[in-house]
PDB file of C-alpha atoms in Angstrom:
ATOM      1  CA  UNK A 209     116.353  46.471 116.780  1.00  0.00           C
ATOM      2  CA  UNK A 210     115.748  47.282 114.092  1.00  0.00           C
ATOM      3  CA  UNK A 211     116.164  45.480 110.645  1.00  0.00           C
ATOM      4  CA  UNK A 212     118.364  46.378 107.230  1.00  0.00           C
ATOM      5  CA  UNK A 213     118.393  44.440 103.595  1.00  0.00           C
ATOM      6  CA  UNK A 214     121.237  46.213 102.375  1.00  0.00           C
ATOM      7  CA  UNK A 215     121.567  44.552  97.853  1.00  0.00           C
ATOM      8  CA  UNK A 216     123.652  44.132  96.902  1.00  0.00           C
ATOM      9  CA  UNK A 217     127.025  42.997  98.990  1.00  0.00           C
ATOM     10  CA  UNK A 218     129.211  43.105  96.406  1.00  0.00           C
ATOM     11  CA  UNK A 219     129.439  44.489  93.007  1.00  0.00           C
ATOM     12  CA  UNK A 220     131.907  44.741  90.446  1.00  0.00           C
ATOM     13  CA  UNK A 221     131.155  47.410  87.947  1.00  0.00           C
ATOM     14  CA  UNK A 222     133.249  49.131  85.028  1.00  0.00           C
ATOM     15  CA  UNK A 223     133.790  52.292  84.779  1.00  0.00           C
ATOM     16  CA  UNK A 224     131.466  54.802  83.127  1.00  0.00           C
ATOM     17  CA  UNK A 225     128.760  52.464  85.067  1.00  0.00           C
ATOM     18  CA  UNK A 226     125.766  53.147  87.569  1.00  0.00           C
ATOM     19  CA  UNK A 227     124.812  51.262  89.743  1.00  0.00           C
ATOM     20  CA  UNK A 228     121.915  51.193  92.466  1.00  0.00           C
ATOM     21  CA  UNK A 229     121.779  50.174  95.589  1.00  0.00           C
ATOM     22  CA  UNK A 230     118.417  49.235  97.688  1.00  0.00           C
ATOM     23  CA  UNK A 231     118.757  49.137 101.976  1.00  0.00           C
ATOM     24  CA  UNK A 232     114.707  47.900 103.113  1.00  0.00           C
ATOM     25  CA  UNK A 233     114.566  48.903 106.434  1.00  0.00           C
ATOM     26  CA  UNK A 234     111.891  45.901 108.642  1.00  0.00           C
ATOM     27  CA  UNK A 235     109.810  49.484 110.666  1.00  0.00           C
ATOM     28  CA  UNK A 236     108.819  52.910 109.289  1.00  0.00           C
ATOM     29  CA  UNK A 237     111.822  55.700 109.499  1.00  0.00           C
ATOM     30  CA  UNK A 238     112.020  59.435 109.125  1.00  0.00           C
ATOM     31  CA  UNK A 239     115.586  59.237 107.740  1.00  0.00           C
ATOM     32  CA  UNK A 240     117.431  57.087 106.652  1.00  0.00           C
ATOM     33  CA  UNK A 241     122.126  58.268 106.806  1.00  0.00           C
ATOM     34  CA  UNK A 242     123.685  56.781 102.753  1.00  0.00           C
ATOM     35  CA  UNK A 243     127.428  55.870 104.105  1.00  0.00           C
ATOM     36  CA  UNK A 244     131.190  55.547 102.471  1.00  0.00           C
ATOM     37  CA  UNK A 245     133.709  53.571 103.449  1.00  0.00           C
ATOM     38  CA  UNK A 246     136.732  53.999 101.180  1.00  0.00           C
ATOM     39  CA  UNK A 247     139.438  51.487 101.743  1.00  0.00           C
ATOM     40  CA  UNK A 248     141.028  51.447 105.039  1.00  0.00           C
ATOM     41  CA  UNK A 249     139.112  54.635 106.191  1.00  0.00           C
ATOM     42  CA  UNK A 250     136.588  55.343 108.432  1.00  0.00           C
ATOM     43  CA  UNK A 251     132.712  56.066 107.434  1.00  0.00           C
ATOM     44  CA  UNK A 252     131.727  59.768 105.989  1.00  0.00           C
ATOM     45  CA  UNK A 253     128.099  60.190 105.895  1.00  0.00           C
ATOM     46  CA  UNK A 254     127.092  61.009 101.669  1.00  0.00           C
ATOM     47  CA  UNK A 255     123.693  61.599 102.596  1.00  0.00           C
ATOM     48  CA  UNK A 256     120.371  62.005 104.636  1.00  0.00           C
ATOM     49  CA  UNK A 257     117.101  61.029 103.072  1.00  0.00           C
ATOM     50  CA  UNK A 258     113.670  61.987 104.203  1.00  0.00           C
ATOM     51  CA  UNK A 259     110.901  60.885 102.152  1.00  0.00           C
ATOM     52  CA  UNK A 260     108.968  63.111 100.561  1.00  0.00           C
ATOM     53  CA  UNK A 261     112.016  65.498 100.400  1.00  0.00           C
ATOM     54  CA  UNK A 262     115.145  65.695  98.217  1.00  0.00           C
ATOM     55  CA  UNK A 263     117.739  64.241 100.375  1.00  0.00           C
ATOM     56  CA  UNK A 264     120.871  66.684 102.474  1.00  0.00           C
ATOM     57  CA  UNK A 265     123.865  66.473 100.520  1.00  0.00           C
ATOM     58  CA  UNK A 266     127.263  66.283 102.873  1.00  0.00           C
ATOM     59  CA  UNK A 267     129.681  68.622 101.601  1.00  0.00           C
ATOM     60  CA  UNK A 268     131.608  66.783  98.900  1.00  0.00           C
ATOM     61  CA  UNK A 269     128.774  64.910  97.518  1.00  0.00           C
ATOM     62  CA  UNK A 270     126.273  65.969  95.211  1.00  0.00           C
ATOM     63  CA  UNK A 271     123.265  64.713  93.463  1.00  0.00           C
ATOM     64  CA  UNK A 272     123.949  64.139  90.068  1.00  0.00           C
ATOM     65  CA  UNK A 273     126.854  61.893  91.668  1.00  0.00           C
ATOM     66  CA  UNK A 274     125.520  60.216  93.857  1.00  0.00           C
ATOM     67  CA  UNK A 275     121.322  60.129  93.158  1.00  0.00           C
ATOM     68  CA  UNK A 276     118.923  58.513  96.046  1.00  0.00           C
ATOM     69  CA  UNK A 277     115.096  57.589  96.312  1.00  0.00           C
ATOM     70  CA  UNK A 278     112.766  57.151  98.941  1.00  0.00           C
ATOM     71  CA  UNK A 279     109.874  56.077  98.204  1.00  0.00           C
ATOM     72  CA  UNK A 280     107.935  55.275 101.558  1.00  0.00           C
ATOM     73  CA  UNK A 281     109.169  55.387 104.899  1.00  0.00           C
ATOM     74  CA  UNK A 282     110.303  52.003 104.572  1.00  0.00           C
ATOM     75  CA  UNK A 283     113.128  51.787 102.326  1.00  0.00           C
ATOM     76  CA  UNK A 284     115.539  53.552  99.814  1.00  0.00           C
ATOM     77  CA  UNK A 285     117.523  53.663  96.693  1.00  0.00           C
ATOM     78  CA  UNK A 286     121.546  55.345  96.187  1.00  0.00           C
ATOM     79  CA  UNK A 287     122.634  55.460  92.701  1.00  0.00           C
ATOM     80  CA  UNK A 288     126.871  55.667  91.565  1.00  0.00           C
ATOM     81  CA  UNK A 289     126.426  57.664  88.924  1.00  0.00           C
ATOM     82  CA  UNK A 290     129.244  57.531  86.248  1.00  0.00           C
ATOM     83  CA  UNK A 291     131.663  55.385  88.090  1.00  0.00           C
ATOM     84  CA  UNK A 292     135.699  55.529  88.136  1.00  0.00           C
ATOM     85  CA  UNK A 293     138.006  53.497  90.318  1.00  0.00           C
ATOM     86  CA  UNK A 294     137.838  55.997  92.833  1.00  0.00           C
ATOM     87  CA  UNK A 295     134.442  55.294  94.099  1.00  0.00           C
ATOM     88  CA  UNK A 296     135.453  51.662  94.564  1.00  0.00           C
ATOM     89  CA  UNK A 297     134.951  51.527  98.743  1.00  0.00           C
ATOM     90  CA  UNK A 298     131.691  49.911 101.116  1.00  0.00           C
ATOM     91  CA  UNK A 299     128.980  51.771 100.645  1.00  0.00           C
ATOM     92  CA  UNK A 300     126.011  51.488 104.192  1.00  0.00           C
ATOM     93  CA  UNK A 301     122.962  52.853 105.107  1.00  0.00           C
ATOM     94  CA  UNK A 302     121.838  53.798 109.029  1.00  0.00           C
ATOM     95  CA  UNK A 303     118.255  54.190 110.771  1.00  0.00           C
ATOM     96  CA  UNK A 304     118.170  55.470 113.877  1.00  0.00           C
ATOM     97  CA  UNK A 305     116.431  52.253 116.145  1.00  0.00           C
ATOM     98  CA  UNK A 306     114.401  54.907 118.409  1.00  0.00           C
ATOM     99  CA  UNK A 307     113.051  50.681 120.062  1.00  0.00           C
ATOM    100  CA  UNK A 308     116.823  51.246 121.738  1.00  0.00           C
ATOM    101  CA  UNK A 309     118.356  53.922 120.699  1.00  0.00           C
ATOM    102  CA  UNK A 310     121.502  54.712 119.320  1.00  0.00           C
ATOM    103  CA  UNK A 311     121.185  53.341 114.531  1.00  0.00           C
ATOM    104  CA  UNK A 312     121.590  50.412 112.938  1.00  0.00           C
ATOM    105  CA  UNK A 313     123.397  49.823 109.925  1.00  0.00           C
ATOM    106  CA  UNK A 314     122.762  47.533 107.030  1.00  0.00           C
ATOM    107  CA  UNK A 315     125.224  44.960 106.256  1.00  0.00           C
ATOM    108  CA  UNK A 316     126.706  47.350 103.246  1.00  0.00           C
ATOM    109  CA  UNK A 317     127.974  47.293  99.464  1.00  0.00           C
ATOM    110  CA  UNK A 318     131.174  45.956  98.629  1.00  0.00           C
ATOM    111  CA  UNK A 319     131.482  48.730  95.364  1.00  0.00           C
ATOM    112  CA  UNK A 320     134.788  47.773  92.816  1.00  0.00           C
ATOM    113  CA  UNK A 321     134.918  49.512  89.742  1.00  0.00           C
ATOM    114  CA  UNK A 322     137.504  47.943  87.105  1.00  0.00           C
TER     115      UNK A 322
ATOM    116  CA  UNK B  87     136.455  66.459 112.121  1.00  0.00           C
ATOM    117  CA  UNK B  88     135.322  64.416 115.192  1.00  0.00           C
ATOM    118  CA  UNK B  89     134.552  65.674 117.996  1.00  0.00           C
ATOM    119  CA  UNK B  90     136.424  62.599 119.689  1.00  0.00           C
ATOM    120  CA  UNK B  91     140.199  60.964 120.315  1.00  0.00           C
ATOM    121  CA  UNK B  92     140.423  57.729 120.514  1.00  0.00           C
ATOM    122  CA  UNK B  93     143.985  55.639 120.476  1.00  0.00           C
ATOM    123  CA  UNK B  94     144.881  54.151 116.811  1.00  0.00           C
ATOM    124  CA  UNK B  95     145.006  50.783 118.287  1.00  0.00           C
ATOM    125  CA  UNK B  96     144.853  48.103 121.309  1.00  0.00           C
ATOM    126  CA  UNK B  97     145.877  45.068 122.682  1.00  0.00           C
ATOM    127  CA  UNK B  98     144.171  42.762 124.639  1.00  0.00           C
ATOM    128  CA  UNK B  99     144.258  39.708 126.094  1.00  0.00           C
ATOM    129  CA  UNK B 100     141.862  36.911 125.406  1.00  0.00           C
ATOM    130  CA  UNK B 101     139.424  36.172 128.780  1.00  0.00           C
ATOM    131  CA  UNK B 102     140.639  40.107 129.823  1.00  0.00           C
ATOM    132  CA  UNK B 103     138.800  42.720 130.397  1.00  0.00           C
ATOM    133  CA  UNK B 104     139.136  44.999 127.412  1.00  0.00           C
ATOM    134  CA  UNK B 105     139.420  49.189 128.700  1.00  0.00           C
ATOM    135  CA  UNK B 106     139.171  50.981 126.125  1.00  0.00           C
ATOM    136  CA  UNK B 107     139.731  55.207 127.126  1.00  0.00           C
ATOM    137  CA  UNK B 108     137.541  58.279 124.617  1.00  0.00           C
ATOM    138  CA  UNK B 109     138.141  61.948 124.759  1.00  0.00           C
ATOM    139  CA  UNK B 110     134.788  63.942 124.248  1.00  0.00           C
ATOM    140  CA  UNK B 111     136.441  67.059 126.461  1.00  0.00           C
ATOM    141  CA  UNK B 112     134.111  69.737 123.621  1.00  0.00           C
ATOM    142  CA  UNK B 113     131.139  67.011 124.356  1.00  0.00           C
ATOM    143  CA  UNK B 114     127.630  69.046 124.695  1.00  0.00           C
ATOM    144  CA  UNK B 115     124.710  68.824 126.922  1.00  0.00           C
ATOM    145  CA  UNK B 116     122.592  67.074 125.312  1.00  0.00           C
ATOM    146  CA  UNK B 117     125.006  64.732 123.036  1.00  0.00           C
ATOM    147  CA  UNK B 118     125.471  61.168 123.891  1.00  0.00           C
ATOM    148  CA  UNK B 119     127.801  58.611 123.910  1.00  0.00           C
ATOM    149  CA  UNK B 120     128.176  55.973 121.725  1.00  0.00           C
ATOM    150  CA  UNK B 121     130.252  53.182 121.030  1.00  0.00           C
ATOM    151  CA  UNK B 122     129.852  50.900 117.624  1.00  0.00           C
ATOM    152  CA  UNK B 123     132.604  48.696 116.415  1.00  0.00           C
ATOM    153  CA  UNK B 124     133.123  47.249 112.704  1.00  0.00           C
ATOM    154  CA  UNK B 125     134.534  44.078 112.042  1.00  0.00           C
ATOM    155  CA  UNK B 126     136.338  43.826 109.117  1.00  0.00           C
ATOM    156  CA  UNK B 127     134.081  45.333 105.954  1.00  0.00           C
ATOM    157  CA  UNK B 128     130.940  44.300 108.318  1.00  0.00           C
ATOM    158  CA  UNK B 129     128.498  46.901 108.961  1.00  0.00           C
ATOM    159  CA  UNK B 130     129.343  49.404 112.356  1.00  0.00           C
ATOM    160  CA  UNK B 131     127.416  47.227 114.898  1.00  0.00           C
ATOM    161  CA  UNK B 132     126.143  48.725 118.028  1.00  0.00           C
ATOM    162  CA  UNK B 133     127.258  47.749 121.308  1.00  0.00           C
ATOM    163  CA  UNK B 134     125.458  50.362 124.464  1.00  0.00           C
ATOM    164  CA  UNK B 135     125.173  54.960 124.454  1.00  0.00           C
ATOM    165  CA  UNK B 136     124.500  56.539 127.722  1.00  0.00           C
ATOM    166  CA  UNK B 137     123.959  59.878 128.645  1.00  0.00           C
ATOM    167  CA  UNK B 138     125.895  60.573 132.030  1.00  0.00           C
ATOM    168  CA  UNK B 139     125.268  57.932 134.511  1.00  0.00           C
ATOM    169  CA  UNK B 140     127.071  54.382 133.568  1.00  0.00           C
ATOM    170  CA  UNK B 141     125.572  51.597 131.416  1.00  0.00           C
ATOM    171  CA  UNK B 142     125.786  48.350 131.212  1.00  0.00           C
ATOM    172  CA  UNK B 143     123.846  45.965 128.296  1.00  0.00           C
ATOM    173  CA  UNK B 144     124.677  42.026 127.969  1.00  0.00           C
ATOM    174  CA  UNK B 145     127.215  43.262 124.987  1.00  0.00           C
ATOM    175  CA  UNK B 146     129.346  45.730 127.210  1.00  0.00           C
ATOM    176  CA  UNK B 147     129.874  48.343 130.106  1.00  0.00           C
ATOM    177  CA  UNK B 148     129.958  51.974 129.766  1.00  0.00           C
ATOM    178  CA  UNK B 149     131.918  54.308 132.027  1.00  0.00           C
ATOM    179  CA  UNK B 150     131.429  58.030 131.610  1.00  0.00           C
ATOM    180  CA  UNK B 151     133.431  60.016 133.670  1.00  0.00           C
ATOM    181  CA  UNK B 152     131.281  62.740 135.917  1.00  0.00           C
ATOM    182  CA  UNK B 153     132.132  65.827 134.199  1.00  0.00           C
ATOM    183  CA  UNK B 154     131.582  64.404 130.923  1.00  0.00           C
ATOM    184  CA  UNK B 155     134.802  65.041 129.199  1.00  0.00           C
ATOM    185  CA  UNK B 156     136.112  61.084 128.508  1.00  0.00           C
ATOM    186  CA  UNK B 157     134.646  57.557 128.784  1.00  0.00           C
ATOM    187  CA  UNK B 158     135.727  54.260 129.357  1.00  0.00           C
ATOM    188  CA  UNK B 159     134.275  51.220 127.349  1.00  0.00           C
ATOM    189  CA  UNK B 160     134.538  47.865 129.139  1.00  0.00           C
ATOM    190  CA  UNK B 161     134.537  44.136 127.140  1.00  0.00           C
ATOM    191  CA  UNK B 162     134.673  42.159 130.561  1.00  0.00           C
ATOM    192  CA  UNK B 163     135.931  39.152 128.815  1.00  0.00           C
ATOM    193  CA  UNK B 164     137.110  39.424 125.450  1.00  0.00           C
ATOM    194  CA  UNK B 165     137.178  36.611 123.067  1.00  0.00           C
ATOM    195  CA  UNK B 166     139.116  36.376 119.898  1.00  0.00           C
ATOM    196  CA  UNK B 167     135.721  38.197 118.544  1.00  0.00           C
ATOM    197  CA  UNK B 168     136.260  41.061 119.269  1.00  0.00           C
ATOM    198  CA  UNK B 169     138.540  42.223 117.327  1.00  0.00           C
ATOM    199  CA  UNK B 170     137.298  44.808 115.648  1.00  0.00           C
ATOM    200  CA  UNK B 171     137.215  48.584 115.166  1.00  0.00           C
ATOM    201  CA  UNK B 172     135.568  50.303 117.909  1.00  0.00           C
ATOM    202  CA  UNK B 173     133.734  54.076 116.817  1.00  0.00           C
ATOM    203  CA  UNK B 174     132.873  56.541 119.867  1.00  0.00           C
ATOM    204  CA  UNK B 175     130.626  58.955 118.696  1.00  0.00           C
ATOM    205  CA  UNK B 176     129.146  61.847 120.492  1.00  0.00           C
ATOM    206  CA  UNK B 177     125.220  62.675 119.217  1.00  0.00           C
ATOM    207  CA  UNK B 178     122.262  64.242 120.180  1.00  0.00           C
ATOM    208  CA  UNK B 179     119.376  62.118 120.505  1.00  0.00           C
ATOM    209  CA  UNK B 180     117.280  62.472 117.302  1.00  0.00           C
ATOM    210  CA  UNK B 181     117.989  62.111 113.048  1.00  0.00           C
ATOM    211  CA  UNK B 182     121.553  63.692 114.059  1.00  0.00           C
ATOM    212  CA  UNK B 183     123.967  62.001 112.014  1.00  0.00           C
ATOM    213  CA  UNK B 184     126.691  60.452 112.973  1.00  0.00           C
ATOM    214  CA  UNK B 185     130.022  61.649 112.267  1.00  0.00           C
ATOM    215  CA  UNK B 186     133.456  58.719 112.820  1.00  0.00           C
ATOM    216  CA  UNK B 187     136.715  59.398 113.807  1.00  0.00           C
ATOM    217  CA  UNK B 188     139.216  57.040 113.207  1.00  0.00           C
ATOM    218  CA  UNK B 189     137.841  54.531 116.091  1.00  0.00           C
ATOM    219  CA  UNK B 190     140.681  52.298 117.771  1.00  0.00           C
ATOM    220  CA  UNK B 191     141.575  49.118 116.482  1.00  0.00           C
ATOM    221  CA  UNK B 192     141.185  46.598 119.224  1.00  0.00           C
ATOM    222  CA  UNK B 193     143.087  43.232 118.547  1.00  0.00           C
ATOM    223  CA  UNK B 194     143.236  40.472 121.299  1.00  0.00           C
ATOM    224  CA  UNK B 195     145.022  38.337 121.928  1.00  0.00           C
ATOM    225  CA  UNK B 196     145.250  34.559 122.265  1.00  0.00           C
TER     226      UNK B 196
END
């Protein structure tokens, strides 16, 4: 199955600052998905990132707050901008595994905003 | 709004088979049933998926009813490491986003 390297694994950030999360895949993929998991909650999709085009955001998420880059078929970044304590969550990237079926997830970035 | 219904929690004795049910009565003809699990704060782990036939792999078996409105994930010999939240998701194949429900918190009892 596809292998995803997600960095950083965790961070503690000051409110008002921004954090960029990186996701590297060991194979070329068309779409990459970014999810948020708030404490004690299930996963919620933030946006879908296609290479060479703007990301598609889900309801409740906006590009100014969560800008996404997708420079090539193996890499994507998600930035959490102007952070507040409410942004404290686990952020995960995911790709479809065409060889096996289903989706593979990164190990997640645990973000704490203080 | 999730398209599946799962019990919020279940217990299973270590060494016994864990049977996790899922209802997906509004599943479409082109939608697969996927199962994932999340072990405390790690990324979700793919377990198995199926369309209409029963499936088995090294981790689990998936039993889908003939009308496809429900399914059961079977962990044949549960171990303590199987303690996790298990998510049942229906989705079409091919770069479609996954909608996670609240899942079933499975606790394996020693």
